[in-house]
Structures are given as structure tokens and as C-alpha cells.
Coordinates of N, CA, C and O in Angstrom, one line a residue:
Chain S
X1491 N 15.7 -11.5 0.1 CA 14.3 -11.8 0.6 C 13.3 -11.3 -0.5 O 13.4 -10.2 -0.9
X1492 N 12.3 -12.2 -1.0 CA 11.4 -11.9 -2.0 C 10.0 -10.9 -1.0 O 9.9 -11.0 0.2
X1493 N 9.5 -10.3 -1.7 CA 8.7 -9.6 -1.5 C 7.4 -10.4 -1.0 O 6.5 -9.8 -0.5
X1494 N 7.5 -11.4 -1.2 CA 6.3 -12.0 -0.5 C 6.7 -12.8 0.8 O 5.9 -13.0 1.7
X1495 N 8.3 -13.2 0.8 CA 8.4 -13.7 2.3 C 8.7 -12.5 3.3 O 9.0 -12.7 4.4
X1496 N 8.5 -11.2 2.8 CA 8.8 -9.9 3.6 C 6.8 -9.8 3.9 O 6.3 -9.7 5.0
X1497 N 6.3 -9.9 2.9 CA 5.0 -10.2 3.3 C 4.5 -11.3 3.9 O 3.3 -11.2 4.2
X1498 N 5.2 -12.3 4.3 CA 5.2 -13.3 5.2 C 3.8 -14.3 4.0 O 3.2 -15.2 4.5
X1499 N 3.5 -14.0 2.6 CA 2.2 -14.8 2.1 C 3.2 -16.5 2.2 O 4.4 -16.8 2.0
X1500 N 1.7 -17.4 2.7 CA 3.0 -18.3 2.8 C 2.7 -19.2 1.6 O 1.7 -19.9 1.7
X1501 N 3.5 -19.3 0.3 CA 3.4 -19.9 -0.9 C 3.4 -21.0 -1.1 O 3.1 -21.6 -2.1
X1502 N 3.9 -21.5 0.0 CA 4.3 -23.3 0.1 C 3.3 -24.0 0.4 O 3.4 -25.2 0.4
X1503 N 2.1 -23.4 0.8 CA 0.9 -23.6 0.9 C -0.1 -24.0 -0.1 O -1.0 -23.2 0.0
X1504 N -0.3 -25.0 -1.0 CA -0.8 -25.2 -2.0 C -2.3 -25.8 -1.8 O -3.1 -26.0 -2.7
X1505 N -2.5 -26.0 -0.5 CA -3.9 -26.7 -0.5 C -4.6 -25.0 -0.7 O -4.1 -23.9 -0.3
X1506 N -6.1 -25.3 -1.4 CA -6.8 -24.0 -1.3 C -7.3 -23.3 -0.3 O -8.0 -23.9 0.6
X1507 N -7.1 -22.3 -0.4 CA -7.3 -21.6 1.4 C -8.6 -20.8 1.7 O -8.9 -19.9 0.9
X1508 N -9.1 -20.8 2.4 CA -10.4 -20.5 2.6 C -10.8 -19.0 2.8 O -11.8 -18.4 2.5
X1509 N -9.6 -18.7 3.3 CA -9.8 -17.2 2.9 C -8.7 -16.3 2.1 O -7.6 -16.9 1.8
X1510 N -8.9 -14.8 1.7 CA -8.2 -14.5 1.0 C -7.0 -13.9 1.7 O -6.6 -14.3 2.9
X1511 N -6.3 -12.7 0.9 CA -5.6 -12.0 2.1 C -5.5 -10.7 0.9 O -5.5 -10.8 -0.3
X1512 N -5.4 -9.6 1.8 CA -4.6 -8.4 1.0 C -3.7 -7.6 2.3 O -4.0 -7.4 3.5
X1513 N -2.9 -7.3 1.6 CA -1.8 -6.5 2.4 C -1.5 -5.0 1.8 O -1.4 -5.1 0.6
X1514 N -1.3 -4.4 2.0 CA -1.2 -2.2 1.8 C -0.1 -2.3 3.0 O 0.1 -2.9 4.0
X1515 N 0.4 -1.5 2.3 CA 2.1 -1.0 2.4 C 1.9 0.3 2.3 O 1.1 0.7 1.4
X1516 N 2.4 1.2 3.1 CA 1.9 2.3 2.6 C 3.1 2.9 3.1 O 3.2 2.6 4.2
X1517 N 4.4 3.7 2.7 CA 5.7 4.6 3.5 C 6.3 5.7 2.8 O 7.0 5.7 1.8
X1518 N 5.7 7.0 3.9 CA 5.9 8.3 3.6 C 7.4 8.7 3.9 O 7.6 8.8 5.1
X1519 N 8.5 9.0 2.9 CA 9.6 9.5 3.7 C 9.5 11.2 3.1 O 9.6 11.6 1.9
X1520 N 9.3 12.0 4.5 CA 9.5 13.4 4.8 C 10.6 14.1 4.1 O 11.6 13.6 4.4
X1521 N 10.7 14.8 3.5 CA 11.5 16.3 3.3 C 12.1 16.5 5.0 O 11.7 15.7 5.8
X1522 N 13.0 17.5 5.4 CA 13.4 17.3 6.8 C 12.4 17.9 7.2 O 12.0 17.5 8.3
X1523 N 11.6 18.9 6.9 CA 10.6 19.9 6.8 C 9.7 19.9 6.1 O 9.5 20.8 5.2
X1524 N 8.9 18.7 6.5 CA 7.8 18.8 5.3 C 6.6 17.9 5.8 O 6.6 17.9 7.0
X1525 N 5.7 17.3 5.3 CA 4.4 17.0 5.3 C 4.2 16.0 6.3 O 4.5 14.8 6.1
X1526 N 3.5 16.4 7.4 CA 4.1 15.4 9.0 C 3.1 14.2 8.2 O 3.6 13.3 7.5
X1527 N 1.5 14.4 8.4 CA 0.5 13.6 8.4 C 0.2 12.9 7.1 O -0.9 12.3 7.1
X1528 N 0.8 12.8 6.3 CA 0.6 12.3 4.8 C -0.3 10.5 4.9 O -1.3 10.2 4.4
X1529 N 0.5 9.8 5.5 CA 0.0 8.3 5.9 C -1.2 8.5 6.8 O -2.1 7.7 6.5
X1530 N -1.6 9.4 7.8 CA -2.5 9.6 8.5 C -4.1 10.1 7.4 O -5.1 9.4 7.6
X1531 N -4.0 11.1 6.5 CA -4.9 11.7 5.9 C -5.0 10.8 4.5 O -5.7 11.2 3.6
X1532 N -4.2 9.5 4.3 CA -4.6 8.8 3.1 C -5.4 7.6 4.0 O -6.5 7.3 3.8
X1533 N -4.6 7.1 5.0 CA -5.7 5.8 6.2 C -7.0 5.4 5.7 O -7.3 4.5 4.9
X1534 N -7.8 6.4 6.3 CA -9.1 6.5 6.4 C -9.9 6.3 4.5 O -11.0 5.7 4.2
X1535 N -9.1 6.9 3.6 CA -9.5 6.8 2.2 C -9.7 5.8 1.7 O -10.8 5.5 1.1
X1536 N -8.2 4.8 1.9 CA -8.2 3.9 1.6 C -8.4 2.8 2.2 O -8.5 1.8 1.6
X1537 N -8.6 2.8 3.3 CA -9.6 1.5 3.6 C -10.9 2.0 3.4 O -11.6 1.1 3.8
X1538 N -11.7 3.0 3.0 CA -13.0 3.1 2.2 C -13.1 2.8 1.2 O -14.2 2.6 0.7
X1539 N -11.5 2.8 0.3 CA -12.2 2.4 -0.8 C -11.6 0.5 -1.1 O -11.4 0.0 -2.2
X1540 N -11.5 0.2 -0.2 CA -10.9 -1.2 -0.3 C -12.5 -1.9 0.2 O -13.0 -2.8 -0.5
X1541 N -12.9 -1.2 1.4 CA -14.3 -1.6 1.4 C -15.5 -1.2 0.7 O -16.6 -1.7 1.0
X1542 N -15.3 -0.5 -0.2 CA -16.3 -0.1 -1.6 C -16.2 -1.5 -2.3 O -17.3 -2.0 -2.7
X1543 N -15.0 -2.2 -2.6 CA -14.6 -3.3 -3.4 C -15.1 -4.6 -2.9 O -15.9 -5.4 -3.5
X1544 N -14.5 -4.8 -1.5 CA -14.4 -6.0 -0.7 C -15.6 -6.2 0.6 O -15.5 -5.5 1.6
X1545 N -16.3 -7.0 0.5 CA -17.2 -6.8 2.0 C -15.7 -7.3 3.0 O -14.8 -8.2 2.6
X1546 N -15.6 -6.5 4.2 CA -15.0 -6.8 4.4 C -14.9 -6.8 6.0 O -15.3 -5.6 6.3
X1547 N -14.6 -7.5 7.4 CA -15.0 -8.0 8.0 C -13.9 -6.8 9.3 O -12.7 -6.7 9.5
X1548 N -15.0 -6.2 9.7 CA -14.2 -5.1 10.5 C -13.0 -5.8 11.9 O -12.0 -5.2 12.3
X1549 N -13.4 -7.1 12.2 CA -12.3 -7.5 13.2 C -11.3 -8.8 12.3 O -10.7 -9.8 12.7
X1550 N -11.6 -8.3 11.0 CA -10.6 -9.5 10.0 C -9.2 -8.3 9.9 O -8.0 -8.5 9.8
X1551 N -10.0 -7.1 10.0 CA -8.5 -5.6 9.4 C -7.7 -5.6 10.6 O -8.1 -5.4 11.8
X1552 N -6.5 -5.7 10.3 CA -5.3 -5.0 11.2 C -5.0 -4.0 10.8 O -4.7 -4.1 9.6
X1553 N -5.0 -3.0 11.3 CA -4.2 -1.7 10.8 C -3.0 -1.1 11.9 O -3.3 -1.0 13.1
X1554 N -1.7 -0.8 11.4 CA -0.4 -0.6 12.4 C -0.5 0.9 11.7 O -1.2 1.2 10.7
X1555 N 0.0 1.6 12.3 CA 1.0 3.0 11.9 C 1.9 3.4 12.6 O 1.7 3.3 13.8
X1556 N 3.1 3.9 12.1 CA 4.2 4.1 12.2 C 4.6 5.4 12.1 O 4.8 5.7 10.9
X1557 N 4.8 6.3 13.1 CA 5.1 8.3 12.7 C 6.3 8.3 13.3 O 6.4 8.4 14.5
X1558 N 7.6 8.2 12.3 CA 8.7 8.5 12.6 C 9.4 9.9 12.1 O 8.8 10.5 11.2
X1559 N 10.3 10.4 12.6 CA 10.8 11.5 12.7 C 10.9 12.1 10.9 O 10.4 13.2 10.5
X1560 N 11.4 11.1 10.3 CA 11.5 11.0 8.6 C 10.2 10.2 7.8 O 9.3 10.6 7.1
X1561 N 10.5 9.2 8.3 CA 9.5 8.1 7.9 C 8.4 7.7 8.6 O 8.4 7.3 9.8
X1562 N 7.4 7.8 7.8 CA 5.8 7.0 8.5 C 5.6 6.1 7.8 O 5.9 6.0 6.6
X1563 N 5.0 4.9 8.6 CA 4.4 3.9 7.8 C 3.0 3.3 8.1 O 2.8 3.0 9.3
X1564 N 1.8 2.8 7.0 CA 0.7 2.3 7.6 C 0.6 1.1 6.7 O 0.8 1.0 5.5
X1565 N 0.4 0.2 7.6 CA 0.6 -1.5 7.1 C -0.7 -1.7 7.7 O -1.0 -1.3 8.8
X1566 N -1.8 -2.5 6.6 CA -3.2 -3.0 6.7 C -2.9 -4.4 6.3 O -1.9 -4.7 5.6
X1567 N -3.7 -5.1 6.8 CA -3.4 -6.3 6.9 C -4.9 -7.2 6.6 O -5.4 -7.6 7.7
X1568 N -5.4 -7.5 5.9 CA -7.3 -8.0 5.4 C -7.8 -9.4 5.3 O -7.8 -10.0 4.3
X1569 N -8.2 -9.9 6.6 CA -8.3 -11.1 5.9 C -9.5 -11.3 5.0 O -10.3 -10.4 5.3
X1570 N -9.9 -12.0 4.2 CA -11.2 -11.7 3.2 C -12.0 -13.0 2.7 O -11.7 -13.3 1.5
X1571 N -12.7 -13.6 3.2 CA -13.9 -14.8 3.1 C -13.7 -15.0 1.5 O -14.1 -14.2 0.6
X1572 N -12.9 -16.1 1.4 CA -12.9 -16.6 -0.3 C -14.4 -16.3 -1.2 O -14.5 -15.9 -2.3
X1573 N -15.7 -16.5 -0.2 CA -16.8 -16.1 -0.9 C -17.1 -14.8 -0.9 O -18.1 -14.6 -1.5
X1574 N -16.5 -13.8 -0.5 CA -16.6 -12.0 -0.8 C -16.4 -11.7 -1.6 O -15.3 -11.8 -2.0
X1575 N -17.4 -11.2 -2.1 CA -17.5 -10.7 -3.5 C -17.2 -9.3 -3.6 O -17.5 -8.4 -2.9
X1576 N -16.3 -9.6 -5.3 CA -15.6 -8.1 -5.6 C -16.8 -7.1 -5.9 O -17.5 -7.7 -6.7
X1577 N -17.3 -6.0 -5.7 CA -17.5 -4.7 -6.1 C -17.0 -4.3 -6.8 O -16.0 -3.7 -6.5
X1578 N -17.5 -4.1 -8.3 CA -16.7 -3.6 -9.5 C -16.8 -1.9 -9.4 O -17.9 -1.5 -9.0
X1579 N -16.1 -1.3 -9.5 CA -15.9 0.2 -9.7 C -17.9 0.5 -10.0 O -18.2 -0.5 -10.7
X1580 N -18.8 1.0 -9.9 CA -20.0 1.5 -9.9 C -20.2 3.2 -11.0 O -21.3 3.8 -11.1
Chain H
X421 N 15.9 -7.7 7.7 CA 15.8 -6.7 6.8 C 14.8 -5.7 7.8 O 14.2 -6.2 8.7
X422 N 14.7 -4.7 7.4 CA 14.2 -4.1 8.2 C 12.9 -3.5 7.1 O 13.2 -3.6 5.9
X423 N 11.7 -2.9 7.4 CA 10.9 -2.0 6.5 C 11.5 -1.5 5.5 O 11.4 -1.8 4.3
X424 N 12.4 -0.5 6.0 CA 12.2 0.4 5.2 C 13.8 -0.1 4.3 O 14.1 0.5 3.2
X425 N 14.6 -1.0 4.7 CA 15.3 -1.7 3.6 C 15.0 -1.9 2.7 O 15.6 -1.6 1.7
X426 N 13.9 -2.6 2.5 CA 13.0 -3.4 1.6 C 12.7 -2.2 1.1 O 13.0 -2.2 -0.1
X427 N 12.0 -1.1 1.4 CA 11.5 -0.1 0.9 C 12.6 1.0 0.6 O 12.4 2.2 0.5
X428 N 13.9 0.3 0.4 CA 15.2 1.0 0.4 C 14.9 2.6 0.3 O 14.9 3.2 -0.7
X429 N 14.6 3.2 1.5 CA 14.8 4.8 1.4 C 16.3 4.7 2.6 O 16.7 3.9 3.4
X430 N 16.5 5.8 2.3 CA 17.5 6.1 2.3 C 17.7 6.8 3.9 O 17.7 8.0 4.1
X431 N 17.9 5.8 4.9 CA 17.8 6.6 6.3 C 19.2 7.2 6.6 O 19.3 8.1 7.4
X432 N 20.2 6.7 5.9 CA 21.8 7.2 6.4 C 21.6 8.7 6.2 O 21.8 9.5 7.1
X433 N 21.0 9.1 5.0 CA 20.9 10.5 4.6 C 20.5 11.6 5.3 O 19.5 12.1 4.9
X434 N 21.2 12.4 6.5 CA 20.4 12.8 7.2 C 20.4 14.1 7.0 O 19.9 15.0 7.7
X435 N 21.2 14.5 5.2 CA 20.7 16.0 4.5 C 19.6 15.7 4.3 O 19.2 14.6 4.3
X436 N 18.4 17.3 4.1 CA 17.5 17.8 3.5 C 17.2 17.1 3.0 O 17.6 16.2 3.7
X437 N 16.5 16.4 2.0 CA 15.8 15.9 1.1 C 14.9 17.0 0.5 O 14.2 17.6 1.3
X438 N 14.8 17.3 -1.1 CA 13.9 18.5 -1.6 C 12.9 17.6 -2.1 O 11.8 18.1 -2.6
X439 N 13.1 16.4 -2.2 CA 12.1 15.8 -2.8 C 10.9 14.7 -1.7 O 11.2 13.8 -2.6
X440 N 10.3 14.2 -1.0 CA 9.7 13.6 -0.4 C 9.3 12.1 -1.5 O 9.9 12.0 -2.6
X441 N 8.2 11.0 -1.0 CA 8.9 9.8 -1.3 C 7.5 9.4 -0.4 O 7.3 9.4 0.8
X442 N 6.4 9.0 -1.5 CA 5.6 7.9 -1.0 C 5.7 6.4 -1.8 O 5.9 6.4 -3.0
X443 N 5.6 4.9 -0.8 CA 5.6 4.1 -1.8 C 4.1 3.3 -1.2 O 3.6 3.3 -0.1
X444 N 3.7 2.9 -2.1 CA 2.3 2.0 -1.6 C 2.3 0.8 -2.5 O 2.1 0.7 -3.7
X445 N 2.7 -0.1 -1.4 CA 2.5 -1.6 -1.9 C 1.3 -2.2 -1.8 O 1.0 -1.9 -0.7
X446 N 0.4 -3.0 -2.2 CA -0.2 -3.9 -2.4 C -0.2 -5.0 -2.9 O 0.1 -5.2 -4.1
X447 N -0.7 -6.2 -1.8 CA -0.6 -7.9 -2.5 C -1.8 -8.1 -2.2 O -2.5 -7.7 -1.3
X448 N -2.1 -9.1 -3.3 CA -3.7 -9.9 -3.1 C -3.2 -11.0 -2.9 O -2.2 -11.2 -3.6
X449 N -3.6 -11.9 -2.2 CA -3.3 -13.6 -2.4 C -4.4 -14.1 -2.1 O -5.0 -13.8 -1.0
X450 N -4.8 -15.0 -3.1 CA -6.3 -15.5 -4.0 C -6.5 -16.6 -3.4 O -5.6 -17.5 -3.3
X451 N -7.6 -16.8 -2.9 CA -8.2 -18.4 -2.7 C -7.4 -18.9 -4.1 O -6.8 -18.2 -4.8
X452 N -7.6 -20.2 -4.2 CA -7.3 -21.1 -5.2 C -8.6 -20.5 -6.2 O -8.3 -19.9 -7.2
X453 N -9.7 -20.8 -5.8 CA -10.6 -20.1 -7.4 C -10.8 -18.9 -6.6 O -10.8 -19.4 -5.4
X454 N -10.9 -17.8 -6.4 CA -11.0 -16.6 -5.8 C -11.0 -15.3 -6.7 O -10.8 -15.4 -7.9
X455 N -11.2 -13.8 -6.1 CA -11.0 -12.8 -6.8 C -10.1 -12.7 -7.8 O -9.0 -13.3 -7.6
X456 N -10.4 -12.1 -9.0 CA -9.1 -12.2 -9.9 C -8.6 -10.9 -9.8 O -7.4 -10.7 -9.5
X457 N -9.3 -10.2 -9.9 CA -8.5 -8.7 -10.1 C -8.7 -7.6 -9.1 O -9.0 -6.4 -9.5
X458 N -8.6 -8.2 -7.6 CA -8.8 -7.0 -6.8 C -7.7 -5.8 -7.1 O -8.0 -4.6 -7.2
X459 N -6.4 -6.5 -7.2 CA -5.7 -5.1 -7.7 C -5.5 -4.3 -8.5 O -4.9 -3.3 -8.1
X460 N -5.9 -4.4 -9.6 CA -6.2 -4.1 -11.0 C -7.3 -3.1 -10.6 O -7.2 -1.9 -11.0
X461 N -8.3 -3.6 -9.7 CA -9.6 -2.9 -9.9 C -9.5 -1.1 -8.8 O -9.7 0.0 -9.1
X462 N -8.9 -1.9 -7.0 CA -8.1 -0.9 -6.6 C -7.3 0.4 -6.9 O -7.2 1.4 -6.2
X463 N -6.6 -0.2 -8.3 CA -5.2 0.6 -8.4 C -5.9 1.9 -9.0 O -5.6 3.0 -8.6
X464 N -6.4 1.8 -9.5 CA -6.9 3.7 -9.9 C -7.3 4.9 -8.8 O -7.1 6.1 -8.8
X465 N -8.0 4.0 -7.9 CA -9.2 4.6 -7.0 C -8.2 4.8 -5.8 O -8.5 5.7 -5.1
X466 N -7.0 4.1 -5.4 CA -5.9 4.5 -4.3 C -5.2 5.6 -5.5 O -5.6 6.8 -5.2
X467 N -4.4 5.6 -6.6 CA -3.9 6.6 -7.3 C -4.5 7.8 -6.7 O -4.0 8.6 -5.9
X468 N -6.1 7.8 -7.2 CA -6.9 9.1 -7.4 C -6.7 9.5 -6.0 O -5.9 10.4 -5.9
X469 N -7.2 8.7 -4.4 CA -6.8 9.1 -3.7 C -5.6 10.0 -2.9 O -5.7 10.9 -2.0
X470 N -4.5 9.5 -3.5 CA -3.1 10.1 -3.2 C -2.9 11.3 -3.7 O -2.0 12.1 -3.4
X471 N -4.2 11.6 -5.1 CA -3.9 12.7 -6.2 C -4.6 13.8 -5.5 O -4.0 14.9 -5.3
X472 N -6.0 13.5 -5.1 CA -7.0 13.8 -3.8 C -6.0 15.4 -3.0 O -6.1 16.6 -2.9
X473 N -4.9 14.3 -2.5 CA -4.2 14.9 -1.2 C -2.7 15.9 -1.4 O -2.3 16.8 -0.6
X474 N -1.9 15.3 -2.7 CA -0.7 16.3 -2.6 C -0.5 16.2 -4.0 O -0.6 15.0 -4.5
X475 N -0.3 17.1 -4.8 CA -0.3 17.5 -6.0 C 1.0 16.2 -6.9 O 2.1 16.4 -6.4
X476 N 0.9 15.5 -7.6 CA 1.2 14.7 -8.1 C 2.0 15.1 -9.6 O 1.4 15.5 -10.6
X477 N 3.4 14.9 -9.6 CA 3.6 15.0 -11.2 C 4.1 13.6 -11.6 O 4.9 12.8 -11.2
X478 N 2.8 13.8 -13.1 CA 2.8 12.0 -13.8 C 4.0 11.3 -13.9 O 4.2 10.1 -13.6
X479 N 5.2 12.3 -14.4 CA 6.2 11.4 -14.5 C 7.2 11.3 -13.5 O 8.5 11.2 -13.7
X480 N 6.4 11.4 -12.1 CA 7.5 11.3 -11.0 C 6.4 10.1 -10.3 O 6.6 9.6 -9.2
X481 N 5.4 9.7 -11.0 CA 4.9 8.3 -10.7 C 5.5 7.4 -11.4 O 5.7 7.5 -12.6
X482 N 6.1 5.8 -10.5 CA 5.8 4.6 -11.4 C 5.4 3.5 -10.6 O 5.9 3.1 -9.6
X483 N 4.4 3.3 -11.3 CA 3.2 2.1 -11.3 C 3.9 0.7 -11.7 O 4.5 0.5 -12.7
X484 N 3.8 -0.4 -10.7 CA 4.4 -1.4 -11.0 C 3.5 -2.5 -10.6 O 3.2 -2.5 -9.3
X485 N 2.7 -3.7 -11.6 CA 1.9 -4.7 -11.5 C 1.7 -6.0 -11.8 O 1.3 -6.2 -13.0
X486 N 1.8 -7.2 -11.0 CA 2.0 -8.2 -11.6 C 1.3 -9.1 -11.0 O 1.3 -9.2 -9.8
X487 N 0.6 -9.7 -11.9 CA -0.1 -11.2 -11.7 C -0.1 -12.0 -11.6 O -0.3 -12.5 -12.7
X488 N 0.0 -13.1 -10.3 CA 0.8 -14.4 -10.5 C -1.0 -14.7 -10.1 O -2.1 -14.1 -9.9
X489 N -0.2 -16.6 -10.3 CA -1.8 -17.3 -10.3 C -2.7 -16.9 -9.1 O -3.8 -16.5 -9.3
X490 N -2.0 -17.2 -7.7 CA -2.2 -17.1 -6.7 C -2.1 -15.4 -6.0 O -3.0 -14.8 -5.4
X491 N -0.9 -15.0 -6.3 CA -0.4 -13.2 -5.4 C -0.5 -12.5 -6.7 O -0.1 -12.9 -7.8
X492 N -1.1 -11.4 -6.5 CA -1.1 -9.9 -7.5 C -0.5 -9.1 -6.3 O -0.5 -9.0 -5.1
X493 N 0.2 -8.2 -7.9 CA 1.0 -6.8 -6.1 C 0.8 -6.0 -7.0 O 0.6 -6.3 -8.2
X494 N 0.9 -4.8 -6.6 CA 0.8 -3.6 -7.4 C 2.0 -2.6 -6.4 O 2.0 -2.6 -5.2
X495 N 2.6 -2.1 -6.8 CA 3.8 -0.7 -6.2 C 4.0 0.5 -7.0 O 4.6 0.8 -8.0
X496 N 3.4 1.1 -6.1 CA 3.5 2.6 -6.7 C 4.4 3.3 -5.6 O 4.5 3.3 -4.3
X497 N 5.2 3.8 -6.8 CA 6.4 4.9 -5.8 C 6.3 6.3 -6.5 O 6.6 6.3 -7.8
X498 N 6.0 7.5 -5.9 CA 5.8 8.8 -6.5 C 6.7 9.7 -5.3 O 6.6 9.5 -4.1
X499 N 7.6 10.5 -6.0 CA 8.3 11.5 -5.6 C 7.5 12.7 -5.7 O 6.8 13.1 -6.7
X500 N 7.8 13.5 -4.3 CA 6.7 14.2 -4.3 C 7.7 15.7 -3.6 O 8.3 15.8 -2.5
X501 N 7.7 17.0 -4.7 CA 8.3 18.1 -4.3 C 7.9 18.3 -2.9 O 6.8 18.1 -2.5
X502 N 9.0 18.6 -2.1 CA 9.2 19.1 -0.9 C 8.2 20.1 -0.9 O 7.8 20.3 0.2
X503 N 7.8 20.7 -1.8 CA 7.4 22.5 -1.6 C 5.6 22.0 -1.9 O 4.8 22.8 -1.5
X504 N 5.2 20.7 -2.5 CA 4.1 20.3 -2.4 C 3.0 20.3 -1.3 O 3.1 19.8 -0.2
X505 N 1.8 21.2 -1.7 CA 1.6 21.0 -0.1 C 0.2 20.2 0.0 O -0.7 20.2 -0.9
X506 N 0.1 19.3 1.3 CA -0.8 18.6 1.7 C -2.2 19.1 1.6 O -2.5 20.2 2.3
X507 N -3.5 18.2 0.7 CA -4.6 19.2 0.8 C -5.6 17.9 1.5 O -6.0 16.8 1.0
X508 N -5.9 18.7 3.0 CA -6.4 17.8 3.9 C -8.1 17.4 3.0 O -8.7 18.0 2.1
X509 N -8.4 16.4 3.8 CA -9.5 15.8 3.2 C -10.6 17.1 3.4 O -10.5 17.9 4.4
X510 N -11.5 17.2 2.5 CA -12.3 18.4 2.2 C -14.0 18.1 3.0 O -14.9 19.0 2.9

């Protein structure tokens, strides 16, 4: 499975698409004893700084998280108006 | 396949681990004329973030980036000492 049909981007899709997409992956795997909230205390950063970049449409974001015993995971999901304009670093 | 297949960590293992294990994926997929370099522009400012929160050694980072016409991804996987400790947002 390529990494973009695990991202579900659908590539077969060649007409131009009206909006964009970004996807964040994000998975903490724990020490047996070690750093519970790590995906929890990065969250909030990085979708501020995705929105420093991107106008970006607060009921376009999905955000999932995942707090497993070992493993956590936070999957963001963006859809993004082909006309939104990038924010270059300032 | 499951997540964390794809993100092959290692769940059979249910010793210790001394080492912990973040991976952070990102994909852009571009209108047809669209953003060119959201990830490019991203990738420093998530880095800094992650650097922000748990002490980081450079060569237990690697940065991995590719640009197709349509999808950019960026993957960063950083091994992170068990004994590393979390420094919550300030």
C-alpha cells in the first residue's frame, strides 16, 4: 500500500480540484514508562502553526486522537480553499 | 494494514523500550495550480515545535521530503531517550 492510498489522496483524480488537502500524522510510541501526553502538548502548536501559514476554515479541520497504552496518535485532516493563500514564515 | 503497520513500530515488543519514537507525517495535495510549498515552508516551524517540548538529538532525527506535482509529504521520525523529559508548553 503506497502512502498516499493509506492517505486515502485520491490520485486518479486528474480534473483540477477546488480545494486543497493537508494531512498530519503525528505517532508517539512510549518507553513502557515514559512520556504519557507527548501528541497531546504538540496538538494545539501545530495546528497554530499550520494556521499562521494557511487561512484555514475551522469546520474544514478534523482532528482524531488516539491515547494508547504504548502508542498515541493525532491525525488532522484540512481541507483548504484552492484560493488560500500561503503565509510565508514573517 | 493497520496505522501503526504503516508506521511500522513495533507493537509485538512488549519489552521496555529505552528509546521512545515520534513520527510526523505530512501530505499536501495541491489544487492543480495551487500552493507550492506548504511543506517546505511548515517543516521547520513543526521541527522547532517538537524541539520546543522534548530535548532532541540531531542525529537521532531524519527528515524525509518529496515533491510530486500534485502531493508533497514530508516524514520526520526522531528517537527520543526514554530518560528525555517532556517540557510542557511554557
Amino acid at each position: 500500500m503506497s502512502l498516499f492510498q493509506f492517505l486515502n489522496f485520491n490520485r486518479r483524480n486528474t480534473a483540477p480540484v477546488a480545494r486543497e488537502r493537508l494531512q498530519v500524522l503525528l505517532a508517539h510510541e512510549r518507553a513502557a514508562v515514559g512520556h504519557s501526553d507527548l501528541v497531546g502538548v504538540l496538538r494545539e502548536e501545530i495546528l497554530a502553526v499550520i494556521a499562521k501559514h494557511v487561512s484555514v476554515d475551522s469546520d474544514r479541520v478534523q482532528v482524531k486522537m488516539e491515547k494508547g497504552e504504548i502508542v498515541s496518535t493525532l491525525e488532522v485532516d484540512i481541507e483548504i480553499p484552492a484560493t488560500a493563500s500561503i503565509r510565508k514564515a514573517s
